[in-house]
CSV table of C-alpha atoms in Angstrom, one decimal:
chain,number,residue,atom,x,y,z
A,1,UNK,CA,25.5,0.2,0.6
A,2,UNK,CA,26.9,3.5,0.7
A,3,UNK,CA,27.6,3.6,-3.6
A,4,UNK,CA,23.7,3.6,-3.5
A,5,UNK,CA,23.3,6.3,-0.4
A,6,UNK,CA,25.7,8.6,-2.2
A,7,UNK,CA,23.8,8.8,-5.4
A,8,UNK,CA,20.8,10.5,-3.6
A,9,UNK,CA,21.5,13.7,-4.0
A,10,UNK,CA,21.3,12.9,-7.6
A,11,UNK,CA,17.9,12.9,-7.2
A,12,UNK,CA,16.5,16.5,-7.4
A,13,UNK,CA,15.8,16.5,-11.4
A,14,UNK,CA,13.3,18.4,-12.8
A,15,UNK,CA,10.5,17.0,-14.2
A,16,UNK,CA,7.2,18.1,-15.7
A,17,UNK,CA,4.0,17.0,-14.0
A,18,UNK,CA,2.0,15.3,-16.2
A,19,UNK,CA,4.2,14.8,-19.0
A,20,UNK,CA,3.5,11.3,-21.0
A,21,UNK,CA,7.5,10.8,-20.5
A,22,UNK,CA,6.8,10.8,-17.3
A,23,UNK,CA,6.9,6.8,-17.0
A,24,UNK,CA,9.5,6.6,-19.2
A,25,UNK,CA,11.5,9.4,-17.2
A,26,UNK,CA,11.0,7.0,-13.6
A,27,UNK,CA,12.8,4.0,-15.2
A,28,UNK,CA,15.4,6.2,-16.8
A,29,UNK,CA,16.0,7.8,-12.5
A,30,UNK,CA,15.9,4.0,-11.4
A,31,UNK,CA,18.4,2.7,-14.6
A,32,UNK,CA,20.6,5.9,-13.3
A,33,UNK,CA,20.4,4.9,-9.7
A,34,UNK,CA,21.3,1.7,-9.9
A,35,UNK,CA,24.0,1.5,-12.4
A,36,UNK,CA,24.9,5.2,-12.6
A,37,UNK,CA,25.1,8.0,-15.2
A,38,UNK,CA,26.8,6.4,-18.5
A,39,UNK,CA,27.2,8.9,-21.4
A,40,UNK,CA,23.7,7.0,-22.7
A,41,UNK,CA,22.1,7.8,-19.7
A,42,UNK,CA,23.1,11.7,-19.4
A,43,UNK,CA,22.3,12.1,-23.1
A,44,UNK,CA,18.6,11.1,-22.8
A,45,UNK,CA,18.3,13.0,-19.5
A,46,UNK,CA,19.9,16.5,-21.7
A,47,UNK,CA,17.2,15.7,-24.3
A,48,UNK,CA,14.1,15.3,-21.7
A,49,UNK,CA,15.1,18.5,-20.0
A,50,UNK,CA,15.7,20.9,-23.5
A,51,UNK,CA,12.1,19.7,-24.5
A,52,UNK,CA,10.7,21.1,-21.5
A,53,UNK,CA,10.5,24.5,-19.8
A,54,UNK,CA,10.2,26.3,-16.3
A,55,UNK,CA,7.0,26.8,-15.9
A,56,UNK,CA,5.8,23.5,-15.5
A,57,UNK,CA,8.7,21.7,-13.6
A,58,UNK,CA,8.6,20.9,-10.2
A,59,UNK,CA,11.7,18.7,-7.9
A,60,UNK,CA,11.3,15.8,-6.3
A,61,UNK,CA,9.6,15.6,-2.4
A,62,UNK,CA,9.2,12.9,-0.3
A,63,UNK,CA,5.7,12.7,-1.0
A,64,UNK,CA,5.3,12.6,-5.4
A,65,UNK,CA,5.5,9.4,-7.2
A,66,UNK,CA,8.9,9.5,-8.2
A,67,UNK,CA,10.2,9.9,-4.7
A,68,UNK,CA,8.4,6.8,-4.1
A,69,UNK,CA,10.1,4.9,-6.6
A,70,UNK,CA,13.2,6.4,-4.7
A,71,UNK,CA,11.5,4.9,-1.4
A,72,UNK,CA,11.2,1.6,-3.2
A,73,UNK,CA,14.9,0.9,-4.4
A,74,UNK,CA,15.8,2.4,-1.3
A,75,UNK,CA,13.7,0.0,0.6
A,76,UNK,CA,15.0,-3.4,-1.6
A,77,UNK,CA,18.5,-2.5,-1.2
A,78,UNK,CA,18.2,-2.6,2.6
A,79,UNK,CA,16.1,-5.8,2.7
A,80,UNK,CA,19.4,-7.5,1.6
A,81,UNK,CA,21.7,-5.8,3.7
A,82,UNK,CA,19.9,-5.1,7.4
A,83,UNK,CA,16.5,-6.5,7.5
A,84,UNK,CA,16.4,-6.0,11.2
A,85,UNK,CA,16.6,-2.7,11.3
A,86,UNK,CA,13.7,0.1,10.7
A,87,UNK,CA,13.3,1.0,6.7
A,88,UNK,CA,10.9,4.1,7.6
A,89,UNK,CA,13.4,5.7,10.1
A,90,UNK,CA,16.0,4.8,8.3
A,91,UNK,CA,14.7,6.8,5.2
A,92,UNK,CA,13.2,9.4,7.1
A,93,UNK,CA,16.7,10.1,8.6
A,94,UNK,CA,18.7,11.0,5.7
A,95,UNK,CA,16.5,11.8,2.6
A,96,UNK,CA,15.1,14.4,5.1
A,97,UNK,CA,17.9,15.8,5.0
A,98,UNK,CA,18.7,15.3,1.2
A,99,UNK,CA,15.4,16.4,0.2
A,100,UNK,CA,15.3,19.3,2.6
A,101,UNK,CA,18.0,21.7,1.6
A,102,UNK,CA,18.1,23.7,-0.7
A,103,UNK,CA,20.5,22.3,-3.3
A,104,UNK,CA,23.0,24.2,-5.6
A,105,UNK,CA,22.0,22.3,-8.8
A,106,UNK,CA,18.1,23.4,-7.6
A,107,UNK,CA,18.8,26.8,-8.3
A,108,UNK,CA,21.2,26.7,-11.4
A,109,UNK,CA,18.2,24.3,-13.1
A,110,UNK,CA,15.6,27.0,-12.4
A,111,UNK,CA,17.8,30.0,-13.7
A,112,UNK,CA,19.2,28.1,-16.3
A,113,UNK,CA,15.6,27.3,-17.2
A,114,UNK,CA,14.4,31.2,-17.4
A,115,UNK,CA,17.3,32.0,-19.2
A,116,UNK,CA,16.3,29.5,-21.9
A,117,UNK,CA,14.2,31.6,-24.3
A,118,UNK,CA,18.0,33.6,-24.8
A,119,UNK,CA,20.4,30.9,-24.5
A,120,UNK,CA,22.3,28.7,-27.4
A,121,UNK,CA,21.7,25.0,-26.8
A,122,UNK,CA,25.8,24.6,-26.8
A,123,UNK,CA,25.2,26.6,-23.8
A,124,UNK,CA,22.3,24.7,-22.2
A,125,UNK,CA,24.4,21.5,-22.5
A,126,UNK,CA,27.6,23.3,-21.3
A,127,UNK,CA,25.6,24.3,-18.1
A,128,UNK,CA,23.9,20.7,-17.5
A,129,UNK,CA,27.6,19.3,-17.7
A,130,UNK,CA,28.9,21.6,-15.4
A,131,UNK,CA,26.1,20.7,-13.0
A,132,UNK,CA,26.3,17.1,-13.3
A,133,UNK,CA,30.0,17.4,-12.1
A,134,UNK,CA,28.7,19.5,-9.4
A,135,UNK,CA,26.0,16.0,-8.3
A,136,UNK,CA,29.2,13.8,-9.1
A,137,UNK,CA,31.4,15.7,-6.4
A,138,UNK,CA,28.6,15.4,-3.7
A,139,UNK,CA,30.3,13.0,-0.7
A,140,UNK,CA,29.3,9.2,-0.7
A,141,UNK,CA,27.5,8.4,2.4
A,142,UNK,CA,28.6,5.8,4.6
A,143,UNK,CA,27.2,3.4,6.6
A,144,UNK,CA,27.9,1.7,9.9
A,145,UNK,CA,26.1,-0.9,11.6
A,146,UNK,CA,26.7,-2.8,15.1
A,147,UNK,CA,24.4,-6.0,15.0
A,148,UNK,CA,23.0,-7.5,17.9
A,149,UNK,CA,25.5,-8.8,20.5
A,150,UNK,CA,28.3,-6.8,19.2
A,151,UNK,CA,29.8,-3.4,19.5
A,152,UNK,CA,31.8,-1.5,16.9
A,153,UNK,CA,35.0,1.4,17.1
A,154,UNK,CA,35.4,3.5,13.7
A,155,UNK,CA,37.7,6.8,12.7
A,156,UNK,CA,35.6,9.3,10.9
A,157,UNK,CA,37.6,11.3,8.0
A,158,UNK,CA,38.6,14.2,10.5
A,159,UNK,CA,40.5,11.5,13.2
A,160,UNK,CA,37.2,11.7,15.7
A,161,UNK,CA,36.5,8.2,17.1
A,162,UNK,CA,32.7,6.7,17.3
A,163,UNK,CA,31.8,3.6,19.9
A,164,UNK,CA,28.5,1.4,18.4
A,165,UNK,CA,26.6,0.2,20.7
A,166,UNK,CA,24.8,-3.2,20.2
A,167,UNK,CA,21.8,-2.3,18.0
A,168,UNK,CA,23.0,1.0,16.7
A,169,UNK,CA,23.6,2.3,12.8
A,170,UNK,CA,25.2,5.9,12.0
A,171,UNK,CA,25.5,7.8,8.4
A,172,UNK,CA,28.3,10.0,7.6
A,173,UNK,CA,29.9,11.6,4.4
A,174,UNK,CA,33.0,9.9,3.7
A,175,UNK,CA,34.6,13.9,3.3
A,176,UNK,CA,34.1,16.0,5.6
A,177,UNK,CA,34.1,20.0,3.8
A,178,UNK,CA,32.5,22.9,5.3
A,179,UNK,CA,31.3,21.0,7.8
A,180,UNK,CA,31.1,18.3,9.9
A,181,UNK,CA,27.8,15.5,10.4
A,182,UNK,CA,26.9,12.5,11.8
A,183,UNK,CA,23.2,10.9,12.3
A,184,UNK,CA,22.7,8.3,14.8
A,185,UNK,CA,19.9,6.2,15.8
A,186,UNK,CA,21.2,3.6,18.7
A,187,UNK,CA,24.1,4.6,21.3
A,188,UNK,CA,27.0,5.7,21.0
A,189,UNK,CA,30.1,7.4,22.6
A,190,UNK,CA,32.0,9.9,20.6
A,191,UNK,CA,35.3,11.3,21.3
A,192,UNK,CA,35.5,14.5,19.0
A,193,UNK,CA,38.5,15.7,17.1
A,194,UNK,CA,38.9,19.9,17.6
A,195,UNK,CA,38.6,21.8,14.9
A,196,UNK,CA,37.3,25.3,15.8
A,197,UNK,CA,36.7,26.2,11.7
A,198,UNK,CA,34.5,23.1,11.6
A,199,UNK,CA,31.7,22.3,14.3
A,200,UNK,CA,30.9,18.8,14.0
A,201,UNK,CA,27.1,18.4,14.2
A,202,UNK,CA,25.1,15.1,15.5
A,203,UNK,CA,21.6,14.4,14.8
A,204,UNK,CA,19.0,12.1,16.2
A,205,UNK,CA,15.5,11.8,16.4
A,206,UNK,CA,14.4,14.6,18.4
A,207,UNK,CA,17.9,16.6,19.3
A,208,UNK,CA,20.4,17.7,17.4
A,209,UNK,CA,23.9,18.1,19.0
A,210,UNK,CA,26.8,20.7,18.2
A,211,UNK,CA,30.3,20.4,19.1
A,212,UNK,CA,33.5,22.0,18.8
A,213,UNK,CA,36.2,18.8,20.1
A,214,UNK,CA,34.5,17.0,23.4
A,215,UNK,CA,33.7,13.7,24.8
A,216,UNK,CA,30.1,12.1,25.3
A,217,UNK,CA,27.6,9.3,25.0
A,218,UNK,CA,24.4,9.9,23.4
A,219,UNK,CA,21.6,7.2,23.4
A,220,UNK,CA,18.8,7.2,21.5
A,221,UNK,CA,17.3,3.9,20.3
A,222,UNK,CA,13.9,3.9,18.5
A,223,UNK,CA,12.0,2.6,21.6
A,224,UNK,CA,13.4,4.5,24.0
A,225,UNK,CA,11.3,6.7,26.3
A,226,UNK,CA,14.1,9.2,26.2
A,227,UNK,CA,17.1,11.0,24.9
A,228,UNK,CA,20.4,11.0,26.8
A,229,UNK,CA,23.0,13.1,26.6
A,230,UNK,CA,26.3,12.6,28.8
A,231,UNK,CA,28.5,14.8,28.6
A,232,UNK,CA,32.6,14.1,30.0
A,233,UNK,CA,34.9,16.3,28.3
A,234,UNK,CA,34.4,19.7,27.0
A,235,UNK,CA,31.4,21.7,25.9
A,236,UNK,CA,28.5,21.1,23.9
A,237,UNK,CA,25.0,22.5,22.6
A,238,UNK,CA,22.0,20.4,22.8
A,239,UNK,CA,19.3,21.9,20.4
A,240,UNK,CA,15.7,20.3,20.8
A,241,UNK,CA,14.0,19.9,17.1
A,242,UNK,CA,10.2,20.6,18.0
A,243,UNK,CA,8.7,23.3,20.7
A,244,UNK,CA,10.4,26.1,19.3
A,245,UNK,CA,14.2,24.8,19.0
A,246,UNK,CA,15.3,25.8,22.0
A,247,UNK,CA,19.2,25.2,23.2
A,248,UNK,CA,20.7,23.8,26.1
A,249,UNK,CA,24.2,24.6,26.8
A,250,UNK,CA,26.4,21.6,28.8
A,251,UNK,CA,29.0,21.5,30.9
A,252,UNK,CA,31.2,18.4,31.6
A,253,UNK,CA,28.7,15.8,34.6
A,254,UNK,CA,25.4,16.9,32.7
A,255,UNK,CA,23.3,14.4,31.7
A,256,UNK,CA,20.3,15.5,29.8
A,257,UNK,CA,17.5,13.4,29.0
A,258,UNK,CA,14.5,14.7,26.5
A,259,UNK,CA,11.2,12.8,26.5
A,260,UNK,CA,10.0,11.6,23.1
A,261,UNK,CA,6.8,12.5,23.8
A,262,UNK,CA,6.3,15.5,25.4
A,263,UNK,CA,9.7,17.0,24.5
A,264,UNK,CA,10.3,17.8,28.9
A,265,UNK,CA,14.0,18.2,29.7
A,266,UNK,CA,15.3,17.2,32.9
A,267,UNK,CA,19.2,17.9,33.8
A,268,UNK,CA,21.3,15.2,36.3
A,269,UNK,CA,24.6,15.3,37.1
A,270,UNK,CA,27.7,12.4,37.4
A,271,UNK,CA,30.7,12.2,38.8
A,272,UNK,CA,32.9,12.4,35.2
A,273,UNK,CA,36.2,11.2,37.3
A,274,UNK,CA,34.3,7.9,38.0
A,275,UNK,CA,32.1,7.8,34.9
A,276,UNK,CA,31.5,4.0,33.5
A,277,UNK,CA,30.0,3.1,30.4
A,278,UNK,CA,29.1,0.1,28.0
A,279,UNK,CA,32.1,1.3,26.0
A,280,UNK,CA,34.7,1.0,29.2
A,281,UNK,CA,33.5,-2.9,29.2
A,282,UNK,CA,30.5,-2.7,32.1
A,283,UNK,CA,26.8,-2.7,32.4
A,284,UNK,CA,25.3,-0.3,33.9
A,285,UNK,CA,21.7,-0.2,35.2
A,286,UNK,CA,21.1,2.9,37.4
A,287,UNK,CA,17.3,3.4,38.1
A,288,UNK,CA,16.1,0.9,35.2
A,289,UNK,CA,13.0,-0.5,34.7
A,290,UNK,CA,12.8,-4.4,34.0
A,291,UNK,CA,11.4,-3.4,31.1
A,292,UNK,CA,14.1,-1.2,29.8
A,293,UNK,CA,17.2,-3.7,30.9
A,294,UNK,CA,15.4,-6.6,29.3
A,295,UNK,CA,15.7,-4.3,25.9
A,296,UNK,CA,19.2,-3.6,26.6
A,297,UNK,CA,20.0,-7.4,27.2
A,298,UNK,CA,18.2,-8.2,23.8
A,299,UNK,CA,20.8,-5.9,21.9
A,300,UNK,CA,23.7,-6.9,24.4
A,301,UNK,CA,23.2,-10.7,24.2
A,302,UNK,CA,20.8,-10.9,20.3
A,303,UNK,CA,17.8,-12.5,22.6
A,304,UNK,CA,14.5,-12.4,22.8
A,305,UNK,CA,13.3,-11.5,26.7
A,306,UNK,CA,9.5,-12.0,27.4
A,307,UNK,CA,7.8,-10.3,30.7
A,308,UNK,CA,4.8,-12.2,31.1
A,309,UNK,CA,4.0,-10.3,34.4
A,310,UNK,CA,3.3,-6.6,33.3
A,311,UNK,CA,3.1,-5.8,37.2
A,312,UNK,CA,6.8,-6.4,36.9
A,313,UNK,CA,7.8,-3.9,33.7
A,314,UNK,CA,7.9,-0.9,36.0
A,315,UNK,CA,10.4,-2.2,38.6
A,316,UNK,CA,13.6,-0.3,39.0
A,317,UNK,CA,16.9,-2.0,39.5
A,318,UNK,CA,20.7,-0.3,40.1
A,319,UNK,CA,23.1,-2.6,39.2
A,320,UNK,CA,26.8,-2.5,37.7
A,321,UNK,CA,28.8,-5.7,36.1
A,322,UNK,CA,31.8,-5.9,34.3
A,323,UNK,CA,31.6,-7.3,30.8
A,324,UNK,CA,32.4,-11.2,30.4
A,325,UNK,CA,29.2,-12.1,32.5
A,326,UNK,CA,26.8,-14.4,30.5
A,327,UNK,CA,23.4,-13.1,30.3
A,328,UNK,CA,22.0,-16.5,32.6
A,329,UNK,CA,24.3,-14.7,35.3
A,330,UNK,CA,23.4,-11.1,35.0
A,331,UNK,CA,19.5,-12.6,35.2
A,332,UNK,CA,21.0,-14.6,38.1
A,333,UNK,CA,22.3,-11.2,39.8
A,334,UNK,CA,19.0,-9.0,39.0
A,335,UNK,CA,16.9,-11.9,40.7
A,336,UNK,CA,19.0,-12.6,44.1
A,337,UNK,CA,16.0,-11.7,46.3
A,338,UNK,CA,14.3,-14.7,44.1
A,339,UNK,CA,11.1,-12.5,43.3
A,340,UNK,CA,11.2,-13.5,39.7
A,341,UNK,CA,10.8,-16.8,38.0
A,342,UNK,CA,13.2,-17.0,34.9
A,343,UNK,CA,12.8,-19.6,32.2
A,344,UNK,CA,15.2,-20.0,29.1
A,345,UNK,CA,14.7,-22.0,26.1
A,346,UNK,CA,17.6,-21.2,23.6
A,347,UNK,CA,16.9,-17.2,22.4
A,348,UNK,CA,13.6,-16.9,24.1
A,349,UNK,CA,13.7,-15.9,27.9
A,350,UNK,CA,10.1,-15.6,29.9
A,351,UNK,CA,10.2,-14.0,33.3
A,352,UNK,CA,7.2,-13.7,35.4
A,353,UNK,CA,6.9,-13.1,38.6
A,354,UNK,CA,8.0,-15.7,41.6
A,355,UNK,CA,5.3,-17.7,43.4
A,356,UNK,CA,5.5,-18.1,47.2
């Protein structure tokens, strides 16, 4: 996976709207994609660009048809590898970013091209060269994924340490230069190398985190009604991405959480000297809903729990186990006042609510 995700940034060509090569132009992008840029390939990419000039070009968004044909290779290659997971978010999370910044090779193309009424072709071709060795020493993206019913421990280039929770993927260059980056979409618990030339940056949906060397636990699944942060160790700033931007400094026993929807912040506080998590090998349910500890027993134990009484979705539960217990006896534990009526066939749990 990540030979493909590291060829993205090769992306931002030039091309001329309209042009009858155009066609011709979104097979070559695909051929160089897939298999990379052979001397064939660079050649006929050289002669497309000398035949055209600046006024015309334009480089690639989300939104033209090339990108889309971008989208679509990006789309097949993840059908084979993690169908479960969300293609649209997935996408959205790191050709944003690719496609948003403002690239070297952007602006060498575009002064390259006003300079071309003056310029040699030698030249020309000396500068595309130059450039493509600039695409070829962009960082491969890596991948990691935590499948259902399993958690996962990796070492990022710098020595930092990431915890997976079930159900969670994160992208990260596999060199780490000027700085330091990680996107998440699941949960996970992050103990942070220092490095005070070097701020390691964490993204998620809605909040983008900045660090310095710290521990936390950030959780922030697709379906979640919030954002939590959980701070332990250290210092951190908590940027929201809509409303403005604004930043919320933490201090070690915060907890913030961030509503998906309306972007509201509230601020808790915990007890770091006793703090728990997934990662330390327990379960912890303080103040769920059935609802949202039936989601986290589907990633925990790769089930499928149905609540057929919707009365019962807004219950609250505070609960700790240790890890080891099976999910029948968790269920067990959550029901001892017998007020729910749990019924199991293989994967597919039903609960509805107890008749007296």
């Amino acid at each position: 996976m990540s030979d493909r995700v590291c060829l993205l940034p090769c992306c931002v060509l030039v091309l001329k709207a309209g042009s009858p090569m155009e066609k011709i132009d979104k097979e070559l992008l695909r051929h160089y994609l897939e298999h990379g840029g052979d001397a064939g390939v660079r050649e006929r990419l050289r002669e497309w660009f000398l035949e055209h000039d600046a006024e015309e070009e334009f480089t690639l968004r989300e939104d033209d048809p090339v990108s889309g044909e971008l989208y679509a290779f990006w789309e097949r290659s993840l059908q084979r590898s993690a169908p479960q997971r969300t293609l649209d978010e997935r996408y959205r999370a790191l050709a944003g970013r690719l496609f948003g910044r403002k690239l070297r090779l952007q602006r060498l193309w575009r002064r390259l091209s006003q300079a071309a009424a003056v310029l040699l072709v030698p030249l020309i071709v000396c500068a595309y060269l130059l450039a493509s060795r600039q695409v070829a020493e962009q960082p491969e993206w890596v991948e990691v994924y935590a499948p259902y019913g399993q958690t996962r421990c990796i070492t990022l280039p710098d020595g930092s340490r990431v915890w997976l929770n079930s159900g969670t993927y994160v992208f990260y260059p596999d060199r780490f230069d000027r700085e330091r980056q990680l996107f998440v979409s699941g949960e996970v618990y992050m103990d942070v190398t220092k490095d005070p030339e070097r701020p390691f940056h964490v993204d998620t949906r809605n909040v983008s985190i900045r660090v310095l060397g710290t521990r936390f636990n950030l959780r922030s699944y697709n379906e979640d009604k919030y954002v939590e942060t959980s701070l332990v160790e250290g210092s951190v700033a908590l940027g929201l991405k809509r409303d403005g931007g604004a930043t919320i400094l933490m201090r070690p026993g915060d907890k913030i959480l961030v509503d998906n929807a309306t972007n509201a912040v509230v601020r808790e506080r915990f007890d770091c000297a006793h703090y728990i998590s997934w990662r330390d090998g327990f379960h912890v349910f303080r103040h769920k809903t059935l609802d949202e500890i039936a989601r986290d027993l589907e990633r925990m134990f790769d089930v499928q729990i149905v609540i057929r009484d919707t009365s019962l979705l807004g219950e609250e539960y505070f609960a700790t186990f240790a890890s080891g217990w099976e999910i029948d006896e968790l269920l067990d534990a959550l029901n001892i006042h017998h007020t729910l009526h749990i019924q199991r066939d293989g994967r597919i749990i039903e609960i509805e609510r107890a008749r007296r």
